[in-house]
Coordinates of C-alpha atoms and ligand atoms in Angstrom, one line a residue:
M1 CA 111.6 56.2 105.3
A2 CA 111.2 58.6 108.2
I3 CA 110.7 56.8 111.7
P4 CA 109.0 58.6 114.7
V5 CA 111.2 59.5 117.7
N6 CA 110.5 60.6 121.2
G7 CA 112.3 63.3 123.0
F8 CA 114.3 64.4 120.0
S9 CA 114.6 67.8 121.3
K10 CA 116.4 66.4 124.6
L11 CA 119.2 64.8 122.6
T12 CA 122.7 66.6 122.3
K13 CA 123.5 68.2 118.9
D14 CA 125.8 65.2 118.3
Q15 CA 123.1 62.7 119.2
K16 CA 120.5 64.4 116.9
I17 CA 123.1 64.3 114.0
E18 CA 123.9 60.5 114.6
W19 CA 120.1 59.8 114.6
L20 CA 119.7 61.7 111.4
A21 CA 122.8 60.1 109.9
K22 CA 121.5 56.7 110.9
N23 CA 117.9 57.1 109.8
H24 CA 118.0 59.7 106.8
F25 CA 121.5 60.2 105.2
I26 CA 122.1 58.0 102.3
N27 CA 125.8 58.3 102.8
K28 CA 126.2 58.7 106.6
E29 CA 129.8 60.0 106.7
E30 CA 129.3 62.4 103.6
G31 CA 125.9 63.8 105.4
K32 CA 127.8 64.3 108.6
T33 CA 130.6 66.1 106.8
I34 CA 128.2 68.5 105.1
V35 CA 126.5 69.2 108.3
A36 CA 129.8 70.0 110.2
Q37 CA 131.2 72.0 107.2
Y38 CA 128.7 74.6 107.7
W39 CA 129.2 75.1 111.3
N40 CA 131.0 78.3 112.4
S41 CA 134.5 77.7 113.7
D42 CA 133.8 80.2 116.3
A43 CA 132.1 78.3 118.9
K44 CA 130.4 81.3 120.5
L45 CA 129.0 82.5 117.2
Q46 CA 127.8 78.8 116.3
L47 CA 126.2 78.7 119.8
L48 CA 124.3 81.9 119.2
H49 CA 122.9 80.3 115.9
D50 CA 122.1 77.1 117.7
E51 CA 119.9 78.9 120.2
F52 CA 117.9 80.8 117.6
I53 CA 115.6 77.9 117.3
E54 CA 115.2 74.3 118.5
N55 CA 117.0 71.2 117.2
T56 CA 119.6 73.2 115.3
I57 CA 122.0 70.8 113.5
S58 CA 123.8 73.3 111.1
N59 CA 123.6 76.6 109.5
F60 CA 121.7 77.3 106.3
Y61 CA 123.6 79.9 104.2
L62 CA 122.0 82.4 101.9
P63 CA 124.2 84.7 99.8
L64 CA 124.3 88.3 101.1
G65 CA 124.6 90.6 98.2
I66 CA 124.9 94.4 97.8
A67 CA 122.9 96.6 95.5
P68 CA 124.6 100.2 95.5
N69 CA 123.7 103.5 93.8
F70 CA 120.1 103.7 95.3
L71 CA 119.2 107.4 95.2
I72 CA 116.3 107.8 97.6
N73 CA 115.0 111.4 98.4
G74 CA 118.2 112.8 97.1
K75 CA 120.3 110.7 99.4
Y76 CA 122.4 107.5 98.1
H77 CA 121.8 104.1 99.9
T78 CA 123.6 100.7 99.6
I79 CA 121.2 98.1 100.0
P80 CA 122.2 94.6 101.5
M81 CA 120.1 91.7 100.1
A82 CA 119.8 88.2 101.4
I83 CA 118.8 86.0 98.4
E84 CA 119.6 82.9 96.5
E85 CA 117.8 83.7 93.2
S86 CA 120.7 84.5 90.8
S87 CA 119.2 87.7 88.9
V88 CA 117.8 89.6 91.8
V89 CA 120.7 91.5 93.1
A90 CA 121.9 92.3 89.6
A91 CA 118.4 93.6 88.6
A92 CA 118.3 95.8 91.7
G93 CA 121.5 97.3 90.7
K94 CA 120.4 97.9 87.2
A95 CA 117.2 99.5 88.3
A96 CA 119.1 101.7 90.8
K97 CA 121.3 102.9 88.0
Y98 CA 118.6 103.5 85.6
W99 CA 116.7 105.8 88.1
Q100 CA 119.7 107.2 89.4
Q101 CA 120.0 109.0 86.0
R102 CA 116.4 110.0 86.0
G103 CA 115.9 111.8 89.5
G104 CA 116.0 108.8 91.7
F105 CA 113.3 107.4 94.0
K106 CA 110.9 109.3 96.2
T107 CA 109.3 107.8 99.3
E108 CA 106.8 108.6 101.9
V109 CA 105.5 106.7 104.9
L110 CA 101.7 106.9 105.0
G111 CA 101.0 105.3 108.4
T112 CA 102.7 103.2 111.0
E113 CA 99.7 101.6 112.8
K114 CA 100.1 98.0 114.0
I115 CA 97.1 95.9 114.8
G116 CA 96.2 93.3 117.3
Q117 CA 92.9 91.5 118.2
V118 CA 91.3 89.7 121.1
H119 CA 88.9 87.3 119.4
F120 CA 86.0 86.2 121.8
M121 CA 82.6 84.7 121.8
F122 CA 79.6 86.5 123.5
Y123 CA 76.3 84.8 124.0
G124 CA 74.1 87.5 124.8
D125 CA 72.6 90.9 124.4
N126 CA 74.8 93.2 122.1
S127 CA 73.8 96.5 123.6
K128 CA 74.8 95.4 127.1
L129 CA 78.1 94.3 125.7
E130 CA 78.7 97.7 124.1
T131 CA 77.9 99.4 127.6
F132 CA 80.2 97.1 129.4
F133 CA 82.9 97.8 126.8
S134 CA 82.6 101.7 127.1
E135 CA 82.8 101.4 130.9
I136 CA 85.8 99.3 131.1
K137 CA 87.8 100.5 127.9
S138 CA 90.1 102.7 130.0
K139 CA 90.6 100.0 132.5
L140 CA 91.6 97.7 129.8
I141 CA 94.4 100.2 128.5
A142 CA 95.5 100.8 132.2
S143 CA 96.0 97.2 132.9
T144 CA 98.7 97.1 130.4
N145 CA 100.5 100.0 132.0
D146 CA 103.6 98.0 133.3
I147 CA 104.0 96.5 129.8
T148 CA 103.6 99.7 127.8
E149 CA 105.6 102.0 130.2
N150 CA 108.8 102.1 128.2
M151 CA 107.0 102.3 124.8
R152 CA 104.9 105.3 126.0
K153 CA 108.0 107.1 127.4
R154 CA 109.3 106.9 123.7
G155 CA 105.9 108.1 122.3
G156 CA 104.3 104.9 121.4
G157 CA 102.0 102.3 123.0
I158 CA 98.3 101.4 122.5
T159 CA 96.6 104.0 120.4
D160 CA 92.9 102.6 120.6
I161 CA 90.6 99.6 121.2
T162 CA 87.4 99.3 119.6
L163 CA 84.7 96.6 120.1
R164 CA 83.8 95.0 116.8
N165 CA 80.6 92.8 116.3
K166 CA 81.4 90.3 113.7
A167 CA 78.3 88.1 114.5
S168 CA 77.2 88.4 110.9
K169 CA 80.4 86.5 109.7
L170 CA 80.2 84.0 112.6
N171 CA 77.6 83.5 115.3
S172 CA 78.4 85.2 118.5
Y173 CA 81.8 86.3 117.4
Y174 CA 83.3 89.6 118.5
Q175 CA 86.7 91.4 118.7
L176 CA 88.6 93.8 120.6
H177 CA 90.3 95.4 117.7
C178 CA 93.4 97.2 119.2
T179 CA 95.8 99.4 117.5
F180 CA 99.4 100.2 118.3
E181 CA 102.4 102.6 117.6
T182 CA 105.5 100.6 118.2
L183 CA 108.1 103.0 116.8
D184 CA 111.3 101.4 115.7
A185 CA 110.2 97.9 117.1
M186 CA 108.2 95.5 114.9
G187 CA 106.5 95.0 118.2
A188 CA 105.1 91.5 118.0
N189 CA 106.0 90.4 121.4
F190 CA 104.9 93.8 122.7
I191 CA 101.5 93.6 121.0
N192 CA 100.8 90.0 121.9
S193 CA 101.8 90.7 125.6
C194 CA 99.3 93.7 125.8
L195 CA 96.7 91.6 124.0
E196 CA 96.9 88.7 126.4
R197 CA 96.6 91.3 129.5
I198 CA 93.8 93.0 127.8
A199 CA 92.0 89.7 127.3
K200 CA 92.5 88.8 130.9
T201 CA 91.2 92.0 132.2
F202 CA 88.2 91.9 129.8
K203 CA 87.3 88.4 131.1
E204 CA 87.8 89.3 134.7
E205 CA 85.7 92.6 134.5
A206 CA 82.9 90.7 132.7
Q207 CA 82.4 88.5 136.0
H208 CA 81.5 91.7 137.9
F209 CA 79.5 93.5 135.4
S210 CA 76.2 93.8 137.2
L211 CA 74.0 94.0 134.0
F212 CA 75.3 90.7 132.6
T213 CA 73.3 87.4 133.2
T214 CA 75.5 84.5 134.2
E215 CA 75.6 83.3 130.7
E216 CA 76.9 86.7 129.5
K217 CA 79.4 86.8 132.2
D218 CA 80.8 83.6 130.9
L219 CA 82.0 85.2 127.5
E220 CA 84.7 83.0 125.9
I221 CA 88.0 84.5 125.1
V222 CA 89.3 82.4 122.0
M223 CA 92.7 83.9 121.3
S224 CA 94.8 87.1 121.4
I225 CA 97.3 87.7 118.8
L226 CA 98.5 90.5 116.5
S227 CA 97.4 90.8 113.0
N228 CA 99.9 90.6 110.2
Y229 CA 97.5 92.4 108.0
V230 CA 98.3 96.2 108.6
P231 CA 96.6 98.2 105.9
N232 CA 97.5 101.4 107.8
C233 CA 101.2 100.7 108.1
I234 CA 101.8 101.8 104.6
V235 CA 104.8 103.1 102.5
K236 CA 104.8 104.6 99.2
A237 CA 107.7 104.7 96.9
S238 CA 107.7 106.1 93.4
V239 CA 109.7 107.1 90.4
S240 CA 108.8 109.4 87.5
C241 CA 110.3 111.2 84.6
K242 CA 109.5 112.6 81.2
V243 CA 108.3 109.9 78.8
E244 CA 111.0 111.0 76.4
D245 CA 113.7 110.2 79.0
L246 CA 112.8 106.6 79.0
N247 CA 115.2 106.1 76.2
E248 CA 115.6 102.4 75.9
D249 CA 117.7 102.0 73.0
K250 CA 116.0 98.4 72.3
N251 CA 113.9 98.8 69.2
L252 CA 111.4 100.7 71.2
T253 CA 110.6 104.3 71.2
P254 CA 110.4 105.7 74.9
K255 CA 106.7 106.3 74.4
A256 CA 106.1 102.6 73.3
F257 CA 108.2 101.5 76.2
A258 CA 106.2 103.6 78.8
E259 CA 103.1 102.3 77.3
K260 CA 104.2 98.7 77.5
I261 CA 105.0 99.1 81.2
V262 CA 101.6 100.7 81.8
R263 CA 99.9 97.8 79.9
A264 CA 102.0 95.2 81.8
V265 CA 100.8 96.6 85.1
A266 CA 97.2 96.8 83.7
I267 CA 97.4 93.2 82.9
A268 CA 98.3 92.3 86.4
N269 CA 95.3 94.2 87.6
A270 CA 93.1 92.4 85.3
E271 CA 94.5 88.9 85.7
P272 CA 95.4 87.2 89.0
H273 CA 97.7 84.7 87.3
R274 CA 99.8 87.4 86.1
A275 CA 99.3 89.5 89.3
V276 CA 100.8 86.6 91.6
T277 CA 104.0 86.5 89.4
H278 CA 104.2 90.2 89.0
N279 CA 104.0 90.6 92.9
K280 CA 106.3 87.6 93.4
G281 CA 108.9 89.6 91.5
I282 CA 108.3 92.6 93.8
M283 CA 108.7 90.4 96.8
N284 CA 112.1 89.1 95.4
G285 CA 113.5 92.5 96.3
I286 CA 111.4 93.1 99.4
D287 CA 112.1 89.7 101.0
A288 CA 115.8 89.9 100.2
V289 CA 116.1 93.3 102.4
V290 CA 113.6 92.1 105.0
L291 CA 115.8 88.9 105.5
A292 CA 119.1 90.9 105.4
T293 CA 117.8 93.2 108.3
G294 CA 116.5 90.4 110.5
N295 CA 112.8 91.0 109.7
D296 CA 110.0 88.5 109.6
F297 CA 109.5 87.8 105.7
R298 CA 106.6 85.6 106.2
A299 CA 104.7 88.3 108.1
I300 CA 105.6 90.8 105.3
E301 CA 104.5 88.3 102.5
A302 CA 101.1 87.4 104.2
G303 CA 100.3 91.2 104.8
A304 CA 101.6 92.2 101.2
H305 CA 99.3 89.6 99.5
A306 CA 96.2 90.4 101.7
Y307 CA 96.8 94.1 100.7
A308 CA 97.0 93.1 97.1
A309 CA 93.5 91.5 97.4
K310 CA 91.9 94.2 99.5
S311 CA 89.6 95.1 96.7
G312 CA 88.1 91.6 96.6
S313 CA 90.3 90.6 93.6
Y314 CA 94.1 90.0 93.7
K315 CA 95.8 92.8 92.0
S316 CA 99.3 94.5 91.2
L317 CA 101.1 96.1 94.3
T318 CA 102.7 98.6 91.9
H319 CA 100.8 101.2 89.7
A320 CA 101.9 102.8 86.4
E321 CA 100.4 105.9 84.4
I322 CA 101.4 108.3 81.8
E323 CA 100.0 111.8 82.6
N324 CA 100.7 115.0 80.5
G325 CA 103.9 113.3 79.1
I326 CA 105.3 112.1 82.5
F327 CA 105.7 108.5 83.2
K328 CA 104.9 107.6 86.8
F329 CA 105.5 104.3 88.5
W330 CA 105.0 103.5 92.2
I331 CA 104.1 101.1 95.0
E332 CA 102.1 101.2 98.1
I333 CA 102.7 98.4 100.5
P334 CA 102.1 97.6 104.2
L335 CA 105.6 96.8 105.9
A336 CA 105.4 96.3 109.5
I337 CA 109.1 95.9 110.2
G338 CA 111.5 96.9 113.0
T339 CA 115.3 98.1 113.3
V340 CA 115.5 97.4 117.2
G341 CA 114.5 94.1 119.1
G342 CA 114.3 90.6 117.5
L343 CA 117.2 89.5 115.6
T344 CA 118.5 93.0 115.0
S345 CA 121.1 93.2 117.7
L346 CA 121.8 89.5 117.7
H347 CA 122.7 88.4 114.4
P348 CA 126.0 89.8 113.4
L349 CA 125.1 90.1 109.6
V350 CA 121.9 91.6 110.4
K351 CA 123.7 94.1 112.5
L352 CA 126.1 94.7 109.7
S353 CA 123.3 95.1 107.2
L354 CA 121.7 97.7 109.6
E355 CA 125.2 99.5 109.6
I356 CA 125.4 99.4 105.7
L357 CA 122.0 101.1 105.8
E358 CA 123.4 103.8 108.2
K359 CA 121.3 102.5 111.2
P360 CA 117.8 103.6 109.7
S361 CA 114.8 104.0 111.9
A362 CA 111.8 101.7 111.2
E363 CA 110.3 104.3 109.0
E364 CA 113.6 104.8 107.0
L365 CA 113.8 101.1 106.6
M366 CA 110.2 100.9 105.3
Q367 CA 111.0 103.3 102.6
I368 CA 114.2 101.5 101.7
I369 CA 112.4 98.2 101.3
A370 CA 109.6 99.7 99.3
V371 CA 112.1 101.0 96.9
A372 CA 113.8 97.5 96.7
G373 CA 110.5 96.2 95.6
L374 CA 109.6 98.8 93.1
A375 CA 113.0 98.5 91.6
Q376 CA 112.8 94.9 91.2
N377 CA 109.4 95.2 89.5
F378 CA 110.7 97.8 87.2
A379 CA 113.7 95.6 86.2
A380 CA 111.4 92.6 85.6
L381 CA 108.8 94.6 83.6
R382 CA 111.6 96.4 81.7
S383 CA 113.2 92.9 80.6
L384 CA 109.7 91.2 80.0
V385 CA 108.3 94.0 77.7
T386 CA 111.7 94.2 75.7
D387 CA 114.2 91.3 75.5
G388 CA 112.2 88.8 77.5
I389 CA 113.2 87.7 81.1
Q390 CA 115.4 84.7 80.1
K391 CA 118.3 86.6 78.6
G392 CA 119.4 88.4 81.9
H393 CA 118.1 85.4 83.9
M394 CA 120.2 82.7 82.2
K395 CA 123.2 85.0 82.0
M396 CA 123.1 85.1 86.0
H397 CA 122.2 81.4 86.0
L398 CA 125.0 80.4 83.9
M399 CA 127.3 80.2 86.9
N400 CA 124.8 77.9 88.6
I401 CA 124.9 75.5 85.6
L402 CA 128.7 75.6 85.4
N403 CA 129.0 75.0 89.1
Q404 CA 126.7 71.9 88.8
L405 CA 128.9 70.6 85.9
G406 CA 132.0 71.1 88.0
A407 CA 133.6 73.8 86.0
T408 CA 137.0 75.1 86.8
A409 CA 137.8 78.8 87.4
K410 CA 139.3 78.9 83.8
E411 CA 136.4 77.2 82.3
K412 CA 134.0 79.5 84.0
E413 CA 135.9 82.5 82.6
Y414 CA 135.9 80.8 79.1
F415 CA 132.1 80.3 79.1
V416 CA 131.2 83.9 80.5
T417 CA 133.0 85.4 77.6
Y418 CA 131.7 82.6 75.0
Y419 CA 128.1 83.4 76.0
K420 CA 128.4 87.3 75.9
D421 CA 126.6 87.3 72.6
K422 CA 124.9 83.9 72.6
T423 CA 121.6 82.7 74.0
I424 CA 122.1 80.7 77.0
T425 CA 120.0 77.5 77.6
H426 CA 120.7 74.6 80.1
S427 CA 121.1 71.9 77.5
G428 CA 123.3 74.2 75.2
V429 CA 125.6 74.9 78.2
I430 CA 125.9 71.2 79.0
S431 CA 126.7 70.3 75.4
A432 CA 129.2 73.4 74.9
F433 CA 130.9 72.2 78.1
N434 CA 131.1 68.7 77.2
S435 CA 132.7 69.6 74.0
L436 CA 135.3 71.8 75.6
R437 CA 136.2 69.0 77.9
E438 CA 136.5 66.6 75.0
K439 CA 138.6 68.9 73.1
D440 CA 140.9 69.5 76.1
A441 CA 141.1 65.8 76.6
S442 CA 142.3 65.1 73.0
Ligands
MEV1 C1 111.1 85.8 88.9 O1 111.6 85.4 90.2 C2 110.3 87.1 89.1 C3 109.5 87.5 87.7 O2 108.8 86.4 87.2 C4 108.7 88.6 88.1 C5 107.9 89.0 86.9 O3 107.4 88.1 86.1 O4 107.3 90.0 86.9 C6 110.4 87.9 86.5

């Protein structure tokens, strides 16, 4: 049972591990060994990881996989993906190959606007607030000049501030809705610093606005924070080909296959239970690249799901149609990511991932990530409407089951061949494994 502890963060790393071993590990020595096994032998590199967060005790590995052959706007890309789910990289590779032979992926950035808001309460006359805002708007922007200087030099900065009256949703609630262009940076720190300065200036200026009553001068700043909902920071990725080129060779005509994909997307649009899983499959591809490139996958997830629900009901992030004999499949998704700042120059594997991607700009990376999501969804739907998902999934999962059973390299090789033409189930693998061991023992 967990016990409370004071001043944990002040303990040394060794003391923290000792505390854990004493209070939480079932086998004290074994737990300590696992923690130490995952340390990096390069002390400098370990310290770098230690300092990413508070109370680091070890490193938590995810596999970094590679999905090659992504033809995007006529150029090949090799995509790094950090993910633990067995079938995701394999599915990406398959979809890449499939569309490589059908013209590849096309992409387009539709917008790069980031958003931040100062949330405040104003107890007074709305028209006076509007007058106040229009008088001090340029002052609000100017008050951030020292923060925005470098960004402005590069062509970015604050693009606008509007006053939004939200009192119909919550009594006396208003916002300063601020929009930003942050170029190759994700920009969270930049945006939050600007917002906090804007809020401070706003509050100070209100004290001196002659038309305000004492109560009005006392407007209450509640909080200043960027929004992870960025419906104008959008990228589109698509594939298309003649329906007849969708030759599946899986007891389905190309037309029937195309229609099934269109129907599968229609089902996700009609039914939120399906849409959530459908979009989860898309995020398998997206998160993996977002993580490998050192971006914030929680921000991307939150924004993507909000976008999926923008119509008022939760729908598919991808779209499919057949028009004049052409099959079209595409995604539109908000992706506020960066290729400079944050972890991008700190984490050696993030740096390497960006190198693999040929040091993309944020806009280029948005396009690559959207493609990874679209490819993943195509691969999932392709399996779902033909053989079912389990065949491919269990093929990739076989290694996990064999590892759980402690199979040797020779046994793994045997079972990969054995299961080439058989259905893989968890219990089936266990019993085949036990039979092999019994046979070998006799
Ligand atoms: C599994 O991680 C993802 C899928 O469930 C996605 C889908 O159903 O579309 C296969």
